[in-house]
mmCIF file of C-alpha atoms and ligand atoms in Angstrom:
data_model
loop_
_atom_site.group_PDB
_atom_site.id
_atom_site.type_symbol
_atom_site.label_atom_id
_atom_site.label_comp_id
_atom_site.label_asym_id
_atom_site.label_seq_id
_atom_site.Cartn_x
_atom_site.Cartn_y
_atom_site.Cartn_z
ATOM 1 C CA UNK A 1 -125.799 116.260 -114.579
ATOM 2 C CA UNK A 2 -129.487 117.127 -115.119
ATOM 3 C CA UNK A 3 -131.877 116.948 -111.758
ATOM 4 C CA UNK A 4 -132.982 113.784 -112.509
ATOM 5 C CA UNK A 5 -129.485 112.053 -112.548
ATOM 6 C CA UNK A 6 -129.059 113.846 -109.296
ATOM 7 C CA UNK A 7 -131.694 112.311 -107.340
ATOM 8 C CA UNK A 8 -130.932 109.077 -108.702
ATOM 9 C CA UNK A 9 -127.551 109.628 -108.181
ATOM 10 C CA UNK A 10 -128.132 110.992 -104.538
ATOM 11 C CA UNK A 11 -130.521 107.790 -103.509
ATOM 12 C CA UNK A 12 -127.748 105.259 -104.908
ATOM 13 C CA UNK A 13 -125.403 106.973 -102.725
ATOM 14 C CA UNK A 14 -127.486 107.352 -99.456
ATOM 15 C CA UNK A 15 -127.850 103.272 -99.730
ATOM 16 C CA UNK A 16 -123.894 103.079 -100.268
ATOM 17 C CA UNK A 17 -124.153 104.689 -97.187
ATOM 18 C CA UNK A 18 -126.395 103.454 -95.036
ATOM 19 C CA UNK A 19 -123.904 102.014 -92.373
ATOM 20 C CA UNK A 20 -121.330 104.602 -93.332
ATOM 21 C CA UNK A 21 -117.928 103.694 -94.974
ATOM 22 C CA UNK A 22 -116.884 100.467 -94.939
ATOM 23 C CA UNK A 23 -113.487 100.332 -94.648
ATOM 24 C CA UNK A 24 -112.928 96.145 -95.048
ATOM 25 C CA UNK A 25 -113.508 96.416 -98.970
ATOM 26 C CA UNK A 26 -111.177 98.172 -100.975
ATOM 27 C CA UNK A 27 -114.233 100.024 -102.571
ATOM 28 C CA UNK A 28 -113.543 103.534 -103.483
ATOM 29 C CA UNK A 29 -117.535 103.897 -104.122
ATOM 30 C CA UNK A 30 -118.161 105.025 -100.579
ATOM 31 C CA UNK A 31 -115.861 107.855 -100.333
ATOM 32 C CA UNK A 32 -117.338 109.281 -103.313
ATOM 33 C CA UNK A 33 -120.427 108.732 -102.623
ATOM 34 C CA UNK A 34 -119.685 110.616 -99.002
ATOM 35 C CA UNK A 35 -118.348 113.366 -100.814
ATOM 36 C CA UNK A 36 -121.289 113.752 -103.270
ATOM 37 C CA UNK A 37 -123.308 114.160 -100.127
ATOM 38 C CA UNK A 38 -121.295 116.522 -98.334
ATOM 39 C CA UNK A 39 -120.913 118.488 -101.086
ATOM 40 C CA UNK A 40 -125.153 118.377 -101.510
ATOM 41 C CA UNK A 41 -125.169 119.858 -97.413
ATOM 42 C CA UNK A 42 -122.802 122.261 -97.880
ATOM 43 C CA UNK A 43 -124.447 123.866 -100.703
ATOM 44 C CA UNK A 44 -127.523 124.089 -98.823
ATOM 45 C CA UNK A 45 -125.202 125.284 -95.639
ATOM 46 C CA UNK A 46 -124.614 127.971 -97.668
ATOM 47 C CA UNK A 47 -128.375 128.727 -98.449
ATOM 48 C CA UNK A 48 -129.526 128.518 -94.490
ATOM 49 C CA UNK A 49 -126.277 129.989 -93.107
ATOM 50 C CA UNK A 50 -125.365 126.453 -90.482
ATOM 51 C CA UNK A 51 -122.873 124.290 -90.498
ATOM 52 C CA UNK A 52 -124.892 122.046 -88.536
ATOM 53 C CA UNK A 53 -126.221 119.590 -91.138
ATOM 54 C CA UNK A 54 -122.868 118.599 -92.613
ATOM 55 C CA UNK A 55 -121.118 118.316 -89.511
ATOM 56 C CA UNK A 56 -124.232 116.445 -87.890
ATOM 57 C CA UNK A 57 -124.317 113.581 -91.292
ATOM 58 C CA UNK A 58 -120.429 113.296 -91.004
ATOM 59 C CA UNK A 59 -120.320 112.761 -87.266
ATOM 60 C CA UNK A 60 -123.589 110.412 -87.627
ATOM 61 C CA UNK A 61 -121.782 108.490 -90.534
ATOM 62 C CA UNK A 62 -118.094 107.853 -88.680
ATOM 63 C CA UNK A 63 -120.382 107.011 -85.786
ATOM 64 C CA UNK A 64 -121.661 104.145 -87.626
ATOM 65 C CA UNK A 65 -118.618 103.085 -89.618
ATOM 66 C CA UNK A 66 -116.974 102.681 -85.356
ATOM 67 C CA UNK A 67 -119.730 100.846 -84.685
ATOM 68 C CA UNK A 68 -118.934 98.254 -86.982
ATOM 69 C CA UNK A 69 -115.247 98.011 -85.923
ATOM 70 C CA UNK A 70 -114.118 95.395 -83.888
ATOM 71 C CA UNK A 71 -112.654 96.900 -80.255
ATOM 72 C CA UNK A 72 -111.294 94.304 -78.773
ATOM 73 C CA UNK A 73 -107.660 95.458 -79.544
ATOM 74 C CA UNK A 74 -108.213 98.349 -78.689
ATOM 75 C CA UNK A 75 -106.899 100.013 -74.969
ATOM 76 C CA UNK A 76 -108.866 103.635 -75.238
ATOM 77 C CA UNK A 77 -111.256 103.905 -72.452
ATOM 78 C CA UNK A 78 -113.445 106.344 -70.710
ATOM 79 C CA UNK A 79 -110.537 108.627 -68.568
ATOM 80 C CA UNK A 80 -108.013 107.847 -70.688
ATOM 81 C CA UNK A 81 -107.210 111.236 -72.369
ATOM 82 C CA UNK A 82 -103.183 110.733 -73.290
ATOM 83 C CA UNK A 83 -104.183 111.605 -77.505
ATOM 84 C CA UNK A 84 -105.566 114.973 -75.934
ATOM 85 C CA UNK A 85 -102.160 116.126 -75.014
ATOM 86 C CA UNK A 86 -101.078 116.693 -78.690
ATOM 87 C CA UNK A 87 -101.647 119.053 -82.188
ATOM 88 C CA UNK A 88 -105.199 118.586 -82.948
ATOM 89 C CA UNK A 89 -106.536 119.805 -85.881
ATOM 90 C CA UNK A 90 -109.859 119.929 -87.312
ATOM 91 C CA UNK A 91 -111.931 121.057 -90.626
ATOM 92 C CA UNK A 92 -113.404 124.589 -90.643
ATOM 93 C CA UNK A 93 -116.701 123.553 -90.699
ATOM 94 C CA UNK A 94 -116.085 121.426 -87.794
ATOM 95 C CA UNK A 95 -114.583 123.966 -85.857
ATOM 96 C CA UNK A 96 -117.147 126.717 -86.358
ATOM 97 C CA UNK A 97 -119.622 124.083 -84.965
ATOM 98 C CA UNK A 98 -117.541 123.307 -82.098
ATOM 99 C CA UNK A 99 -117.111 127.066 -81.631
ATOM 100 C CA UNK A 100 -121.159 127.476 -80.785
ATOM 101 C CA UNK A 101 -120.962 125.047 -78.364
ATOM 102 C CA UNK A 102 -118.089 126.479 -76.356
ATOM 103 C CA UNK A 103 -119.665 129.848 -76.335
ATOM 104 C CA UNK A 104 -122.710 128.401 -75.156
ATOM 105 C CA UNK A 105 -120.544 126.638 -72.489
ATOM 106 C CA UNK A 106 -119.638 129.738 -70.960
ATOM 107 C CA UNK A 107 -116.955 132.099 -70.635
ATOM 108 C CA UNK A 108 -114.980 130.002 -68.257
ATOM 109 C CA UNK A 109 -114.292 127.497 -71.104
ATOM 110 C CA UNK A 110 -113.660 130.300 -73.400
ATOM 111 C CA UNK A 111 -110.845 131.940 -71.022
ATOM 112 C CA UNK A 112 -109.384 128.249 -71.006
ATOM 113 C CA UNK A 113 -109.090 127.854 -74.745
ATOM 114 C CA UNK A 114 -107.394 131.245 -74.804
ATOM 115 C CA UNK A 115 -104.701 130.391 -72.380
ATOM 116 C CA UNK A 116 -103.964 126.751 -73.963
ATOM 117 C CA UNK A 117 -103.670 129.128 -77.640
ATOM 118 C CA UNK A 118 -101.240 131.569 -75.924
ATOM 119 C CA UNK A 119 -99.129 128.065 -74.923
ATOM 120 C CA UNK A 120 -99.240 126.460 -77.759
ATOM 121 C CA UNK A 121 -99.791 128.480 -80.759
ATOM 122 C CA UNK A 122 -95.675 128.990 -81.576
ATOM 123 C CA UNK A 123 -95.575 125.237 -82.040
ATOM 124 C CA UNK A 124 -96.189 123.389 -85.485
ATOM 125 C CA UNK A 125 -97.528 119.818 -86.065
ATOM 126 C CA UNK A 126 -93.468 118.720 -86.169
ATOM 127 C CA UNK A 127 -92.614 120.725 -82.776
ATOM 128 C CA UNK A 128 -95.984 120.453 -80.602
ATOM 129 C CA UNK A 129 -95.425 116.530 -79.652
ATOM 130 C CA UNK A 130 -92.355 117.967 -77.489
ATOM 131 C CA UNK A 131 -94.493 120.171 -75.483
ATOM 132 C CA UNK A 132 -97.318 118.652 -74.143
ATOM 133 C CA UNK A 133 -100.533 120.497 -73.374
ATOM 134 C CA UNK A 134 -103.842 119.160 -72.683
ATOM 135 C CA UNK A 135 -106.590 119.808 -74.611
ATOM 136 C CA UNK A 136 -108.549 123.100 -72.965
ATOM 137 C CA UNK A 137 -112.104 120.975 -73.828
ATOM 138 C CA UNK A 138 -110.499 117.923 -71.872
ATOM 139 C CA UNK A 139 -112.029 117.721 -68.001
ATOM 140 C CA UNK A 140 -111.380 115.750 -65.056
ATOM 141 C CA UNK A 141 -109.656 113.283 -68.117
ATOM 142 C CA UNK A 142 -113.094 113.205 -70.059
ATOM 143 C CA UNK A 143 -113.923 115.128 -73.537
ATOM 144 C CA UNK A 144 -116.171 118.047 -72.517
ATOM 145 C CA UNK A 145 -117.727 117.930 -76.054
ATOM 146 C CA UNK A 146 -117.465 113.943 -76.840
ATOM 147 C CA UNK A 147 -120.475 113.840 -79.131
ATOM 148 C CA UNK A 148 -119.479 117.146 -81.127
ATOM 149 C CA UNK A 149 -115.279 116.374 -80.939
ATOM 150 C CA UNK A 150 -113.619 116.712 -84.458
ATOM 151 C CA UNK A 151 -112.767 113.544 -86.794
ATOM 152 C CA UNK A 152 -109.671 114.018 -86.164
ATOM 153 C CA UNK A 153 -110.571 113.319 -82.023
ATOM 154 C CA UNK A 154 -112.896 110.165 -83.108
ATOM 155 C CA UNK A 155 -110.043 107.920 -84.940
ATOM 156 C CA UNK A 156 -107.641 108.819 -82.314
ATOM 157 C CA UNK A 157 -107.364 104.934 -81.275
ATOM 158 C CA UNK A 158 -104.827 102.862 -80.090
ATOM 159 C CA UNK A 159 -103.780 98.960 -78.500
ATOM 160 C CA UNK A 160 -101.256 100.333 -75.598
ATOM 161 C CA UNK A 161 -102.451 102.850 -73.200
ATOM 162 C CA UNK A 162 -98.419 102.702 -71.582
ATOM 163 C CA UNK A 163 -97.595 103.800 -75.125
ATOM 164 C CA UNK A 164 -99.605 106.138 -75.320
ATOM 165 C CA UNK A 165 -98.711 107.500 -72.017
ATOM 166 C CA UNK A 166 -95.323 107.437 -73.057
ATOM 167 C CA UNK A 167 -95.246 108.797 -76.124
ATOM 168 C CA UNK A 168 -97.746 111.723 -75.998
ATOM 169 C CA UNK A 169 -95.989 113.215 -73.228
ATOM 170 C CA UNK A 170 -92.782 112.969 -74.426
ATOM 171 C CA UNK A 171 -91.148 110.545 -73.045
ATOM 172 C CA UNK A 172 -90.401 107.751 -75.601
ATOM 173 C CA UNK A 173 -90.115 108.115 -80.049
ATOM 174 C CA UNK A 174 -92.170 104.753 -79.797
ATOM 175 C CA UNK A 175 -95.117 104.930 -82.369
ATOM 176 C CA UNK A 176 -98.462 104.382 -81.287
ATOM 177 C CA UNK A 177 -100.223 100.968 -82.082
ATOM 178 C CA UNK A 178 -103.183 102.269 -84.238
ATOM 179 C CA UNK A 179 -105.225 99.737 -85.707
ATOM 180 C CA UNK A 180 -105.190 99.704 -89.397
ATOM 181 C CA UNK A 181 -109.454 100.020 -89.145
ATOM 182 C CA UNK A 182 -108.830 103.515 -87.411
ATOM 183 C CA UNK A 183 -106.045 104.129 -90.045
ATOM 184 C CA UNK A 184 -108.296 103.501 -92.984
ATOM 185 C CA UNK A 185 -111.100 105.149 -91.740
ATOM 186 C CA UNK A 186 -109.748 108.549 -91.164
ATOM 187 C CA UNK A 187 -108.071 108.499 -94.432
ATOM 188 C CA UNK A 188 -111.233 107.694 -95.911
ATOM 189 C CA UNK A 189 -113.309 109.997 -94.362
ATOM 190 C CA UNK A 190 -110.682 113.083 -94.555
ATOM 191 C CA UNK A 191 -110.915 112.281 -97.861
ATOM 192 C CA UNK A 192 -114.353 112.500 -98.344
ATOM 193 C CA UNK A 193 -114.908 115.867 -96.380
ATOM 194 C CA UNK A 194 -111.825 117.618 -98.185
ATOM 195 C CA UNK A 195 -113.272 116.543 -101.957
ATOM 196 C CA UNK A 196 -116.415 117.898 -100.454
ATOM 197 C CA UNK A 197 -114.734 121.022 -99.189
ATOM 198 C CA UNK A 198 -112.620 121.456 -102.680
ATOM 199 C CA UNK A 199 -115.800 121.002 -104.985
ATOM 200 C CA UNK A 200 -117.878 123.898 -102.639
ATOM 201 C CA UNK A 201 -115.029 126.336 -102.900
ATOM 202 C CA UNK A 202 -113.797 126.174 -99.289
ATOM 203 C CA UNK A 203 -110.599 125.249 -98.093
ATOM 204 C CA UNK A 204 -110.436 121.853 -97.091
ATOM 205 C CA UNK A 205 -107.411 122.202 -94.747
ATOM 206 C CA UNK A 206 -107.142 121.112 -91.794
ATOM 207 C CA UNK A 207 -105.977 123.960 -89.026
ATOM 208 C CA UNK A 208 -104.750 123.839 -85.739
ATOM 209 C CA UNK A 209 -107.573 123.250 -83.328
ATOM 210 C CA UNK A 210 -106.574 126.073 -80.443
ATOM 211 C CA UNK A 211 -105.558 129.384 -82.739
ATOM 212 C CA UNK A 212 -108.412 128.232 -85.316
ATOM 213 C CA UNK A 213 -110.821 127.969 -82.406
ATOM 214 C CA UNK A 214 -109.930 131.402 -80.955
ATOM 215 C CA UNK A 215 -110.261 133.115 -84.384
ATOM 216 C CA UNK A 216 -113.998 131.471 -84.454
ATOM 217 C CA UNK A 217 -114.681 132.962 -80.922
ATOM 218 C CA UNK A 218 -113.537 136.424 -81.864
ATOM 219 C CA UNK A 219 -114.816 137.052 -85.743
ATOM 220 C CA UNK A 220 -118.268 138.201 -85.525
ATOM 221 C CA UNK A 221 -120.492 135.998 -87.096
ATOM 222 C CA UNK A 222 -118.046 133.352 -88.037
ATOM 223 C CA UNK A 223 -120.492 130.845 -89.115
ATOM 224 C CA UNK A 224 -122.410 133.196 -91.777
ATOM 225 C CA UNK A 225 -118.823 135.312 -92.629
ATOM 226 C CA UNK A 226 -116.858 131.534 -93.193
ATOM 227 C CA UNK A 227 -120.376 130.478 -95.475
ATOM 228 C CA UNK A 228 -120.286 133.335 -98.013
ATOM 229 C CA UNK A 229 -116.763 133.039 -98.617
ATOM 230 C CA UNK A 230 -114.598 134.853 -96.066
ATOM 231 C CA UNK A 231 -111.279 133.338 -95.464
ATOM 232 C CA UNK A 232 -111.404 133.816 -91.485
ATOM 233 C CA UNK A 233 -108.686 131.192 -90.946
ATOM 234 C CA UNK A 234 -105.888 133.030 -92.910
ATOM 235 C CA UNK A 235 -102.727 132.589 -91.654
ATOM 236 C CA UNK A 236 -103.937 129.708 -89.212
ATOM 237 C CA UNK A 237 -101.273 126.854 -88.825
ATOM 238 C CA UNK A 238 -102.724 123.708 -90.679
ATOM 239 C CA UNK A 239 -101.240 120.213 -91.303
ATOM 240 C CA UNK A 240 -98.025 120.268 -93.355
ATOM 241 C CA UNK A 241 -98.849 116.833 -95.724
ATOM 242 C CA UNK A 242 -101.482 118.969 -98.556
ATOM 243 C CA UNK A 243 -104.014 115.734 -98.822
ATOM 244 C CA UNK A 244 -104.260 116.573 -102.597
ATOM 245 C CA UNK A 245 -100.571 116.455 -103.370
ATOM 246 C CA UNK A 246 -101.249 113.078 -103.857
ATOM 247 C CA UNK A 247 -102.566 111.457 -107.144
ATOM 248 C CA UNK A 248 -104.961 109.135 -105.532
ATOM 249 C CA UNK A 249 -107.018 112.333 -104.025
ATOM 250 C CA UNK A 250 -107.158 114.002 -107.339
ATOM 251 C CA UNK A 251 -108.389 110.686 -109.044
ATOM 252 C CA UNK A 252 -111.209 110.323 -106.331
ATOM 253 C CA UNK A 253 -111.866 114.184 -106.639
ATOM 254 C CA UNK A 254 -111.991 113.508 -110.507
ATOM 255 C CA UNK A 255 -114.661 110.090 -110.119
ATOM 256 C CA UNK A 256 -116.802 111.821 -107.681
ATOM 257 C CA UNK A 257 -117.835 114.549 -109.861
HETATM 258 S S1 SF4 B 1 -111.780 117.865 -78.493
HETATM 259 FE FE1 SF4 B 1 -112.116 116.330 -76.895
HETATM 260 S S2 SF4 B 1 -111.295 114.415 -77.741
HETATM 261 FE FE2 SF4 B 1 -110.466 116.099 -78.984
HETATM 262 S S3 SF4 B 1 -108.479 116.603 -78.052
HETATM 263 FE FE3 SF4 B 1 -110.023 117.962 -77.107
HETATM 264 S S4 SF4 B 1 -110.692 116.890 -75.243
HETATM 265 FE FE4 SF4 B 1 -109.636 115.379 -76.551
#
């Protein structure tokens, strides 16, 4: 495409986007059109060496696409933390930009993400729902990073709080009521990010939030190392389901470029 197509091409998109996705139409535009633009930042991430642009335009976007859901069903409120008992896992982009924050948080919060790796970093996504842990950013029942948590944190929704408490601490199989809004919007935004991801060269896994967090922390210069190519996640538990086994993912990848 030659540079004028692209600007054209990039101003269609940022009005596609203007609230963020919507997920009541069945529109596949919107997905591509994120993934054109997070493919656009992470170029340039590359170029300045920060993370901070993409993860700042995805977080602003699902912020607005949550805006425009209706909450009435839902039972998550401030203090209720029961989702932040379980495997979390989050893009490697988002994690190095969580990573900054902790540091600058102090080494307090860093010696508490190192002891909730060394308890849960023998359990997989299938196995870590039977030993509940909470979340070494979670305080006093609140997210200690709220406004920088992953995705993955943000859709984490659901219409019974006694389920919830149940069920994330092992105590029930029941499933948890998420609404189909939450459902659709995580898919939709994974999606978008992982295209993104694919198209720059990056893995577009997502890893388990502890061990992948600790191996930010430790690797000097993670950010700048993670840019230019270095896999510093290898051999970091990720999510089993591969989101581009799945013919619908390749078509999108396929339309979006
Ligand atoms: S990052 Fe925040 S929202 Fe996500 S699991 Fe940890 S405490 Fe909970």
């Amino acid at each position: 495409m030659n540079k004028g197509k692209l600007r054209r091409q990039k101003k269609v998109d940022q009005a596609i986007l203007l609230k963020g996705i919507n997920f009541q139409k069945n529109n596949p535009e919107p997905i591509e059109a994120m993934a054109r633009q997070l493919f656009s930042l992470l170029e340039t991430a590359k170029k300045n060496g920060s993370v901070d642009e993409p993860i700042k335009f995805l977080q602003s976007k699902i912020n607005m696409s949550l805006e425009n859901v209706e909450t009435k069903q839902l039972a998550c409120k401030k203090g209720c933390s029961h989702c932040c008992y379980i495997w979390v896992s989050a893009t490697a982009p988002e994690i190095l930009y969580v990573s900054k924050i902790v540091k600058r948080m102090g080494p307090k919060t860093i010696e508490k993400i190192r002891e909730a790796h060394t308890l849960t970093k023998d359990f997989d996504f299938e196995t870590r729902h039977k030993y509940p842990n909470p979340c070494p950013l979670l305080e006093n029942d609140v997210c200690s990073i709220y406004n920088s948590r992953p995705s993955a944190c943000r859709y984490a929704a659901s219409g019974n709080a006694e389920i919830c408490s149940r069920a994330y601490h092992n105590l029930s199989e029941e499933s948890i009521p998420i609404p189909t809004t939450h459902i659709r919007g995580s898919k939709a935004y994974s999606l978008a990010l992982a295209i993104a991801l694919k198209k720059a060269g990056f893995s577009y896994h997502a890893y388990e939030f502890n061990s992948a967090l600790v191996r930010a922390i430790d690797t000097n210069n993670a950010q700048q190392a993670w840019l230019s190519g270095e896999d510093i996640f290898s051999g970091i538990m990720t999510e089993s389901i591969d989101i581009f086994s799945d013919k619908t993912a390749q078509n999108f990848y396929q339309k979006a470029f």
